[in-house]
mmCIF file of C-alpha atoms and ligand atoms in Angstrom:
data_model
loop_
_atom_site.group_PDB
_atom_site.id
_atom_site.type_symbol
_atom_site.label_atom_id
_atom_site.label_comp_id
_atom_site.label_asym_id
_atom_site.label_seq_id
_atom_site.Cartn_x
_atom_site.Cartn_y
_atom_site.Cartn_z
ATOM 1 C CA MET A 1 84.724 128.614 92.334
ATOM 2 C CA SER A 2 88.407 128.439 93.174
ATOM 3 C CA ASN A 3 88.069 125.207 95.120
ATOM 4 C CA THR A 4 86.045 123.353 92.495
ATOM 5 C CA ARG A 5 87.477 119.896 91.955
ATOM 6 C CA ILE A 6 87.041 118.760 88.363
ATOM 7 C CA TRP A 7 87.696 115.166 87.284
ATOM 8 C CA ILE A 8 88.384 114.778 83.556
ATOM 9 C CA THR A 9 88.261 111.172 82.340
ATOM 10 C CA GLY A 10 89.855 110.451 78.957
ATOM 11 C CA SER A 11 92.100 113.419 79.719
ATOM 12 C CA SER A 12 94.688 112.596 77.026
ATOM 13 C CA GLY A 13 92.203 112.439 74.178
ATOM 14 C CA ARG A 14 91.265 115.227 71.771
ATOM 15 C CA LEU A 15 88.673 116.855 74.005
ATOM 16 C CA GLY A 16 90.200 115.853 77.341
ATOM 17 C CA SER A 17 93.519 117.487 76.513
ATOM 18 C CA ALA A 18 91.787 120.677 75.296
ATOM 19 C CA LEU A 19 89.926 120.843 78.620
ATOM 20 C CA ARG A 20 93.139 120.302 80.550
ATOM 21 C CA ARG A 21 94.807 123.198 78.726
ATOM 22 C CA LEU A 22 91.827 125.479 79.253
ATOM 23 C CA LEU A 23 91.089 124.649 82.885
ATOM 24 C CA ASP A 24 94.749 124.750 83.888
ATOM 25 C CA CYS A 25 94.463 128.509 83.466
ATOM 26 C CA VAL A 26 91.566 128.966 85.871
ATOM 27 C CA GLU A 27 91.473 128.562 89.593
ATOM 28 C CA CYS A 28 90.234 125.043 90.125
ATOM 29 C CA ARG A 29 91.717 121.702 91.018
ATOM 30 C CA ILE A 30 91.977 119.377 88.022
ATOM 31 C CA LEU A 31 91.990 115.622 88.513
ATOM 32 C CA VAL A 32 92.808 113.545 85.453
ATOM 33 C CA SER A 33 92.558 109.920 84.416
ATOM 34 C CA ASP A 34 92.798 107.725 81.331
ATOM 35 C CA ASP A 35 93.306 103.967 81.173
ATOM 36 C CA ASP A 36 94.762 104.079 84.716
ATOM 37 C CA VAL A 37 91.139 104.372 85.906
ATOM 38 C CA PRO A 38 89.203 102.154 83.462
ATOM 39 C CA VAL A 39 85.739 103.684 83.445
ATOM 40 C CA GLY A 40 84.136 100.283 82.819
ATOM 41 C CA ASP A 41 85.496 99.025 86.154
ATOM 42 C CA SER A 42 83.129 100.193 88.896
ATOM 43 C CA ALA A 43 85.582 99.451 91.720
ATOM 44 C CA ALA A 44 88.288 101.573 90.072
ATOM 45 C CA VAL A 45 85.844 104.425 89.414
ATOM 46 C CA ASN A 46 84.469 104.384 92.960
ATOM 47 C CA HIS A 47 87.949 104.223 94.470
ATOM 48 C CA PHE A 48 89.142 107.242 92.458
ATOM 49 C CA ALA A 49 85.939 109.128 93.301
ATOM 50 C CA ASP A 50 86.272 108.388 97.025
ATOM 51 C CA VAL A 51 89.896 109.454 97.159
ATOM 52 C CA SER A 52 89.543 112.615 95.056
ATOM 53 C CA HIS A 53 86.000 113.856 95.863
ATOM 54 C CA PRO A 54 85.248 115.698 92.605
ATOM 55 C CA ASP A 55 82.531 118.379 92.470
ATOM 56 C CA VAL A 56 82.265 117.964 88.698
ATOM 57 C CA ILE A 57 83.048 114.934 86.523
ATOM 58 C CA ILE A 58 83.584 115.466 82.795
ATOM 59 C CA ASN A 59 83.439 112.105 81.061
ATOM 60 C CA CYS A 60 85.555 112.379 77.906
ATOM 61 C CA ALA A 61 86.592 108.715 78.046
ATOM 62 C CA GLY A 62 85.243 106.704 75.185
ATOM 63 C CA LEU A 63 85.957 103.997 72.679
ATOM 64 C CA THR A 64 85.784 106.254 69.625
ATOM 65 C CA ASP A 65 87.171 103.917 66.969
ATOM 66 C CA VAL A 66 83.987 102.935 65.143
ATOM 67 C CA HIS A 67 85.604 99.885 63.534
ATOM 68 C CA LEU A 68 86.872 98.583 66.863
ATOM 69 C CA CYS A 69 83.383 99.096 68.317
ATOM 70 C CA GLU A 70 81.890 96.898 65.545
ATOM 71 C CA SER A 71 84.497 94.163 65.979
ATOM 72 C CA ASP A 72 84.378 94.201 69.800
ATOM 73 C CA PRO A 73 80.875 95.284 70.870
ATOM 74 C CA GLU A 74 81.425 94.148 74.449
ATOM 75 C CA LEU A 75 84.411 96.462 74.821
ATOM 76 C CA ALA A 76 82.357 99.271 73.241
ATOM 77 C CA TYR A 77 79.471 98.807 75.683
ATOM 78 C CA LYS A 78 81.832 98.356 78.628
ATOM 79 C CA THR A 79 83.579 101.660 77.908
ATOM 80 C CA ASN A 80 80.788 103.792 76.478
ATOM 81 C CA ALA A 81 77.756 102.521 78.407
ATOM 82 C CA LEU A 82 79.026 100.853 81.590
ATOM 83 C CA GLY A 83 81.653 103.579 81.952
ATOM 84 C CA ALA A 84 78.939 106.252 81.886
ATOM 85 C CA ARG A 85 76.870 104.224 84.344
ATOM 86 C CA ASN A 86 79.746 103.865 86.807
ATOM 87 C CA LEU A 87 80.501 107.574 86.698
ATOM 88 C CA ALA A 88 76.802 108.424 87.109
ATOM 89 C CA VAL A 89 76.559 106.238 90.222
ATOM 90 C CA ALA A 90 79.696 107.826 91.687
ATOM 91 C CA ALA A 91 78.468 111.340 90.804
ATOM 92 C CA ARG A 92 75.141 110.747 92.502
ATOM 93 C CA ARG A 93 76.780 109.361 95.630
ATOM 94 C CA LEU A 94 79.102 112.390 95.872
ATOM 95 C CA ASP A 95 76.435 114.908 94.743
ATOM 96 C CA ALA A 96 78.765 115.881 91.888
ATOM 97 C CA LYS A 97 77.648 117.243 88.519
ATOM 98 C CA LEU A 98 78.298 114.834 85.629
ATOM 99 C CA ILE A 99 79.010 116.228 82.177
ATOM 100 C CA GLN A 100 78.715 113.274 79.809
ATOM 101 C CA ILE A 101 80.158 113.746 76.313
ATOM 102 C CA SER A 102 78.168 112.104 73.550
ATOM 103 C CA THR A 103 77.961 112.121 69.813
ATOM 104 C CA ASP A 104 75.986 112.922 66.670
ATOM 105 C CA ASP A 105 76.283 109.189 65.872
ATOM 106 C CA VAL A 106 73.259 108.587 68.131
ATOM 107 C CA PHE A 107 71.240 109.710 65.091
ATOM 108 C CA GLU A 108 70.491 107.508 62.106
ATOM 109 C CA GLY A 109 71.492 110.209 59.639
ATOM 110 C CA LEU A 110 68.823 109.615 57.016
ATOM 111 C CA GLY A 111 67.238 113.086 57.106
ATOM 112 C CA THR A 112 68.247 116.394 55.597
ATOM 113 C CA LYS A 113 67.345 118.827 58.391
ATOM 114 C CA PRO A 114 69.538 119.867 61.350
ATOM 115 C CA LEU A 115 68.947 117.692 64.402
ATOM 116 C CA HIS A 116 67.901 119.341 67.676
ATOM 117 C CA GLU A 117 67.862 117.967 71.209
ATOM 118 C CA PHE A 118 64.174 117.006 71.271
ATOM 119 C CA LEU A 119 64.369 114.548 68.387
ATOM 120 C CA GLU A 120 64.453 110.849 69.179
ATOM 121 C CA PRO A 121 67.871 109.234 68.535
ATOM 122 C CA HIS A 122 68.035 106.100 66.373
ATOM 123 C CA PRO A 123 71.635 104.867 66.439
ATOM 124 C CA THR A 124 72.541 102.215 63.878
ATOM 125 C CA THR A 125 76.195 101.436 64.650
ATOM 126 C CA ILE A 126 77.641 99.793 67.768
ATOM 127 C CA TYR A 127 79.487 103.026 68.529
ATOM 128 C CA GLY A 128 76.251 105.055 68.304
ATOM 129 C CA LYS A 129 74.239 102.462 70.214
ATOM 130 C CA SER A 130 76.787 102.170 73.030
ATOM 131 C CA LYS A 131 77.044 105.956 73.368
ATOM 132 C CA TYR A 132 73.263 106.270 73.453
ATOM 133 C CA ALA A 133 73.070 103.515 76.083
ATOM 134 C CA GLY A 134 75.546 105.596 78.112
ATOM 135 C CA GLU A 135 73.302 108.665 77.772
ATOM 136 C CA CYS A 136 70.253 106.696 78.966
ATOM 137 C CA LEU A 137 72.096 105.300 81.983
ATOM 138 C CA VAL A 138 73.310 108.757 82.986
ATOM 139 C CA ARG A 139 69.740 110.079 82.709
ATOM 140 C CA GLU A 140 68.373 107.237 84.825
ATOM 141 C CA LEU A 141 71.016 107.238 87.514
ATOM 142 C CA THR A 142 71.831 110.815 88.427
ATOM 143 C CA ASP A 143 69.876 114.077 88.391
ATOM 144 C CA LYS A 144 72.735 116.565 88.197
ATOM 145 C CA HIS A 145 73.828 115.761 84.662
ATOM 146 C CA VAL A 146 74.411 117.441 81.334
ATOM 147 C CA ILE A 147 74.725 115.371 78.165
ATOM 148 C CA VAL A 148 76.732 117.199 75.515
ATOM 149 C CA ARG A 149 76.523 115.857 71.968
ATOM 150 C CA SER A 150 79.086 117.060 69.449
ATOM 151 C CA SER A 151 80.427 116.069 66.038
ATOM 152 C CA TRP A 152 83.680 115.548 64.107
ATOM 153 C CA ILE A 153 85.914 116.686 66.970
ATOM 154 C CA TYR A 154 89.516 117.533 66.101
ATOM 155 C CA GLY A 155 92.205 118.818 68.395
ATOM 156 C CA ALA A 156 95.852 119.059 69.289
ATOM 157 C CA GLY A 157 97.993 116.153 70.348
ATOM 158 C CA THR A 158 96.094 113.350 68.646
ATOM 159 C CA ASN A 159 96.265 111.737 65.246
ATOM 160 C CA ASP A 160 92.924 113.025 64.051
ATOM 161 C CA PHE A 161 91.285 113.813 60.715
ATOM 162 C CA VAL A 162 93.257 117.071 60.352
ATOM 163 C CA ASP A 163 96.577 115.259 60.874
ATOM 164 C CA GLN A 164 95.593 112.499 58.451
ATOM 165 C CA VAL A 165 94.661 114.953 55.692
ATOM 166 C CA LEU A 166 97.865 116.975 56.166
ATOM 167 C CA ALA A 167 99.993 113.803 56.235
ATOM 168 C CA ALA A 168 98.395 112.595 52.983
ATOM 169 C CA ALA A 169 99.114 115.984 51.356
ATOM 170 C CA ARG A 170 102.733 115.969 52.558
ATOM 171 C CA ASN A 171 103.258 112.429 51.247
ATOM 172 C CA GLY A 172 101.580 113.085 47.896
ATOM 173 C CA GLN A 173 98.902 110.469 48.528
ATOM 174 C CA PRO A 174 95.529 110.756 46.778
ATOM 175 C CA ILE A 175 92.777 112.119 49.018
ATOM 176 C CA CYS A 176 89.317 110.663 48.354
ATOM 177 C CA LEU A 177 86.556 111.439 50.844
ATOM 178 C CA PRO A 178 82.763 111.287 50.958
ATOM 179 C CA GLY A 179 81.032 114.291 49.470
ATOM 180 C CA ASP A 180 77.684 113.167 50.882
ATOM 181 C CA GLU A 181 78.578 112.668 54.553
ATOM 182 C CA ILE A 182 77.446 115.902 56.186
ATOM 183 C CA SER A 183 77.967 117.327 59.658
ATOM 184 C CA SER A 184 79.971 120.084 61.315
ATOM 185 C CA PRO A 185 83.665 119.826 62.221
ATOM 186 C CA THR A 186 84.111 120.938 65.817
ATOM 187 C CA SER A 187 87.296 122.225 67.364
ATOM 188 C CA ALA A 188 88.025 120.581 70.730
ATOM 189 C CA ASP A 189 89.096 124.016 72.018
ATOM 190 C CA ALA A 190 85.763 125.596 71.017
ATOM 191 C CA LEU A 191 83.850 122.735 72.631
ATOM 192 C CA ALA A 192 85.969 123.043 75.788
ATOM 193 C CA ASP A 193 84.957 126.738 76.047
ATOM 194 C CA PHE A 194 81.297 125.686 76.185
ATOM 195 C CA ILE A 195 81.944 122.887 78.675
ATOM 196 C CA GLN A 196 83.752 125.349 80.932
ATOM 197 C CA LYS A 197 80.524 127.372 81.089
ATOM 198 C CA LEU A 198 78.537 124.248 82.002
ATOM 199 C CA ILE A 199 80.770 123.641 85.005
ATOM 200 C CA TYR A 200 79.570 126.774 86.718
ATOM 201 C CA THR A 201 75.899 126.973 85.654
ATOM 202 C CA ARG A 202 72.792 125.249 86.913
ATOM 203 C CA GLU A 203 71.864 124.144 83.408
ATOM 204 C CA TYR A 204 71.031 120.460 83.070
ATOM 205 C CA GLY A 205 69.734 118.157 80.325
ATOM 206 C CA VAL A 206 70.886 117.538 76.754
ATOM 207 C CA TYR A 207 72.888 120.118 74.787
ATOM 208 C CA HIS A 208 74.028 119.893 71.207
ATOM 209 C CA ALA A 209 77.372 121.639 70.840
ATOM 210 C CA SER A 210 78.898 121.648 67.383
ATOM 211 C CA CYS A 211 80.530 124.493 65.531
ATOM 212 C CA THR A 212 77.998 126.228 63.287
ATOM 213 C CA GLY A 213 77.741 125.788 59.529
ATOM 214 C CA SER A 214 78.059 122.471 57.758
ATOM 215 C CA CYS A 215 80.157 120.639 55.206
ATOM 216 C CA SER A 216 80.960 117.238 53.783
ATOM 217 C CA ARG A 217 84.087 115.276 54.715
ATOM 218 C CA ALA A 218 85.573 116.257 51.340
ATOM 219 C CA GLU A 219 84.842 119.973 51.920
ATOM 220 C CA PHE A 220 86.330 119.747 55.392
ATOM 221 C CA ALA A 221 89.559 118.331 53.908
ATOM 222 C CA ARG A 222 89.664 121.036 51.216
ATOM 223 C CA GLU A 223 89.407 123.771 53.838
ATOM 224 C CA ILE A 224 92.180 122.183 55.921
ATOM 225 C CA LEU A 225 94.426 122.078 52.852
ATOM 226 C CA ARG A 226 93.575 125.648 51.816
ATOM 227 C CA LEU A 227 94.331 127.041 55.268
ATOM 228 C CA ALA A 228 97.550 125.015 55.531
ATOM 229 C CA GLY A 229 98.801 126.318 52.173
ATOM 230 C CA TYR A 230 98.267 123.154 50.123
ATOM 231 C CA ASP A 231 96.058 124.886 47.518
ATOM 232 C CA ASP A 232 97.484 122.676 44.776
ATOM 233 C CA VAL A 233 96.358 119.415 46.414
ATOM 234 C CA SER A 234 92.966 118.212 45.236
ATOM 235 C CA VAL A 235 90.367 116.195 47.097
ATOM 236 C CA GLU A 236 88.147 113.808 45.188
ATOM 237 C CA SER A 237 84.545 113.591 46.415
ATOM 238 C CA THR A 238 83.275 110.049 46.689
ATOM 239 C CA ILE A 239 79.888 108.552 47.528
ATOM 240 C CA ALA A 240 79.898 107.357 51.154
ATOM 241 C CA GLY A 241 78.406 103.942 50.377
ATOM 242 C CA GLU A 242 78.454 101.409 53.194
ATOM 243 C CA THR A 243 80.331 103.328 55.873
ATOM 244 C CA LEU A 244 80.034 103.150 59.632
ATOM 245 C CA ARG A 245 79.167 106.826 59.787
ATOM 246 C CA PRO A 246 75.625 108.129 59.457
ATOM 247 C CA ARG A 247 75.200 110.332 56.359
ATOM 248 C CA PHE A 248 73.569 113.495 57.725
ATOM 249 C CA THR A 249 74.137 114.368 61.380
ATOM 250 C CA LEU A 250 74.268 118.139 61.389
ATOM 251 C CA LEU A 251 73.427 119.119 64.972
ATOM 252 C CA ASP A 252 71.284 122.151 65.728
ATOM 253 C CA ASN A 253 72.458 123.790 68.980
ATOM 254 C CA MET A 254 68.864 124.668 69.862
ATOM 255 C CA MET A 255 69.186 124.371 73.662
ATOM 256 C CA MET A 256 72.183 126.684 73.616
ATOM 257 C CA ARG A 257 70.179 129.217 71.632
ATOM 258 C CA MET A 258 67.087 128.957 73.847
ATOM 259 C CA THR A 259 69.009 129.273 77.118
ATOM 260 C CA GLU A 260 71.383 131.915 75.649
ATOM 261 C CA LEU A 261 74.147 130.124 77.477
ATOM 262 C CA HIS A 262 76.746 130.192 74.726
ATOM 263 C CA GLN A 263 77.334 130.530 71.013
ATOM 264 C CA MET A 264 79.623 128.152 69.139
ATOM 265 C CA PRO A 265 81.886 129.639 66.429
ATOM 266 C CA ASP A 266 81.536 128.933 62.718
ATOM 267 C CA TRP A 267 83.482 125.769 61.800
ATOM 268 C CA LYS A 268 85.712 127.567 59.274
ATOM 269 C CA ASP A 269 86.670 130.260 61.806
ATOM 270 C CA ALA A 270 87.434 127.677 64.501
ATOM 271 C CA LEU A 271 89.522 125.622 62.059
ATOM 272 C CA SER A 272 91.457 128.709 61.029
ATOM 273 C CA VAL A 273 92.238 129.548 64.692
ATOM 274 C CA TYR A 274 93.311 125.946 65.318
ATOM 275 C CA LEU A 275 95.639 125.753 62.305
ATOM 276 C CA ALA A 276 97.135 129.182 63.059
ATOM 277 C CA GLY A 277 97.882 127.905 66.586
ATOM 278 C CA ARG A 278 99.610 124.833 65.165
ATOM 279 C CA LYS A 279 101.847 127.020 62.963
ATOM 280 C CA GLU A 280 102.911 128.954 66.046
ATOM 281 C CA GLY A 281 103.746 125.672 67.704
ATOM 282 C CA LYS A 282 100.957 125.923 70.257
ATOM 283 C CA ALA A 283 99.356 122.622 69.332
HETATM 284 N N1 LIG B 301 86.125 112.361 68.019
HETATM 285 C C1 LIG B 301 84.946 112.734 67.570
HETATM 286 O O1 LIG B 301 84.779 113.091 66.401
HETATM 287 C C2 LIG B 301 83.771 112.789 68.525
HETATM 288 C C3 LIG B 301 82.571 113.336 68.063
HETATM 289 C C4 LIG B 301 81.493 113.427 68.938
HETATM 290 C C5 LIG B 301 81.620 112.970 70.234
HETATM 291 N N2 LIG B 301 82.772 112.412 70.657
HETATM 292 C C6 LIG B 301 82.837 111.939 72.043
HETATM 293 O O2 LIG B 301 83.640 112.855 72.769
HETATM 294 C C7 LIG B 301 84.377 112.176 73.777
HETATM 295 C C8 LIG B 301 85.839 112.548 73.628
HETATM 296 O O3 LIG B 301 86.235 112.197 72.317
HETATM 297 P P1 LIG B 301 87.731 112.355 71.826
HETATM 298 O O4 LIG B 301 87.671 112.583 70.367
HETATM 299 O O5 LIG B 301 88.479 113.295 72.711
HETATM 300 O O6 LIG B 301 88.242 110.857 72.085
HETATM 301 P P2 LIG B 301 89.695 110.248 71.965
HETATM 302 O O7 LIG B 301 90.668 111.256 71.428
HETATM 303 O O8 LIG B 301 89.546 108.941 71.274
HETATM 304 O O9 LIG B 301 90.068 109.989 73.505
HETATM 305 C C9 LIG B 301 89.373 109.049 74.267
HETATM 306 C C10 LIG B 301 90.046 108.956 75.607
HETATM 307 O O10 LIG B 301 89.361 107.958 76.376
HETATM 308 C C11 LIG B 301 90.337 107.113 76.981
HETATM 309 N N3 LIG B 301 89.769 105.791 77.196
HETATM 310 C C12 LIG B 301 89.410 104.859 76.270
HETATM 311 N N4 LIG B 301 88.913 103.769 76.876
HETATM 312 C C13 LIG B 301 88.957 104.020 78.214
HETATM 313 C C14 LIG B 301 88.572 103.284 79.361
HETATM 314 N N5 LIG B 301 88.028 102.068 79.262
HETATM 315 N N6 LIG B 301 88.758 103.848 80.575
HETATM 316 C C15 LIG B 301 89.293 105.072 80.703
HETATM 317 N N7 LIG B 301 89.675 105.824 79.659
HETATM 318 C C16 LIG B 301 89.501 105.298 78.419
HETATM 319 C C17 LIG B 301 91.479 107.078 75.994
HETATM 320 O O11 LIG B 301 92.641 106.688 76.653
HETATM 321 P P3 LIG B 301 93.722 105.792 75.842
HETATM 322 O O12 LIG B 301 94.076 106.563 74.640
HETATM 323 O O13 LIG B 301 94.798 105.631 76.853
HETATM 324 O O14 LIG B 301 92.985 104.524 75.511
HETATM 325 C C18 LIG B 301 91.519 108.545 75.552
HETATM 326 O O15 LIG B 301 92.236 109.334 76.480
HETATM 327 C C19 LIG B 301 84.072 110.682 73.593
HETATM 328 O O16 LIG B 301 83.117 110.314 74.530
HETATM 329 C C20 LIG B 301 83.480 110.584 72.209
HETATM 330 O O17 LIG B 301 82.537 109.545 72.134
HETATM 331 C C21 LIG B 301 83.866 112.325 69.838
#
């Protein structure tokens, strides 16, 4: 275990930086990359893989801006699909395990029941389609893989939904968010705990990994404000309308339950831990 070489792509993002913090504390060798190794460039990926010989690759790199994905589909597919393909080819060649991070946006979001791993994805946005294409390429190209789908990830060091809500409250701006867009906010730290377990198990396949419980975007914002002491700031619930986010993408962590590998925390508990950490200056 102590000599395990772990390559984290997208290591400065929300999830990548949570993994760096977590894995820095255990005995393994962490290799990191961001735009310096563009995942869509197969020569760059193969060169890094050959020089660093990872045992495990955790692909956190992604074009996550849904608007940018719509306006530049080629960039979206190059990063989210070709990037996954290039890492899968390198992983197979080196006999490394590939942990591919994916999203609840692979689902259409028209239902009302939690979505488990055995349901067929139907992505509707370029972001969702490119991420699903990445999943399929990983499945086709390397056996030793785990695809981890999560939702509404927030974490330290990035300008995420939590930061945006707190900034709006500080600046006295009105906060209007969909009351009918439902999923589960997931702390990058909580997700990193699960991914750490995947590094050292022989579990493969697709895993849903979101914090438990569910809420709307508006409820998520209200809880952030309550925990941060902005009880007087109100959040207006709106109707999602034509957004680039599917309406209902609550993930059911069924594989986790069946394999008894891990249990994700409740989203409110994880958010409370995260915000308490920020107050203490940890985040
Ligand atoms: N955020 C969510 O709510 C959410 C939900 C479910 C699943 N996911 C998935 O989880 C993964 C991690 O998400 P995140 O929220 O941590 O993302 P993030 O904060 O947007 O970080 C993405 C990272 O990928 C890097 N990157 C972008 N294009 C790249 C390229 N062509 N080559 C190499 N690196 C590149 C970025 O580097 P630069 O900043 O230097 O460009 C950044 O470090 C992604 O695959 C995402 O699809 C995210």
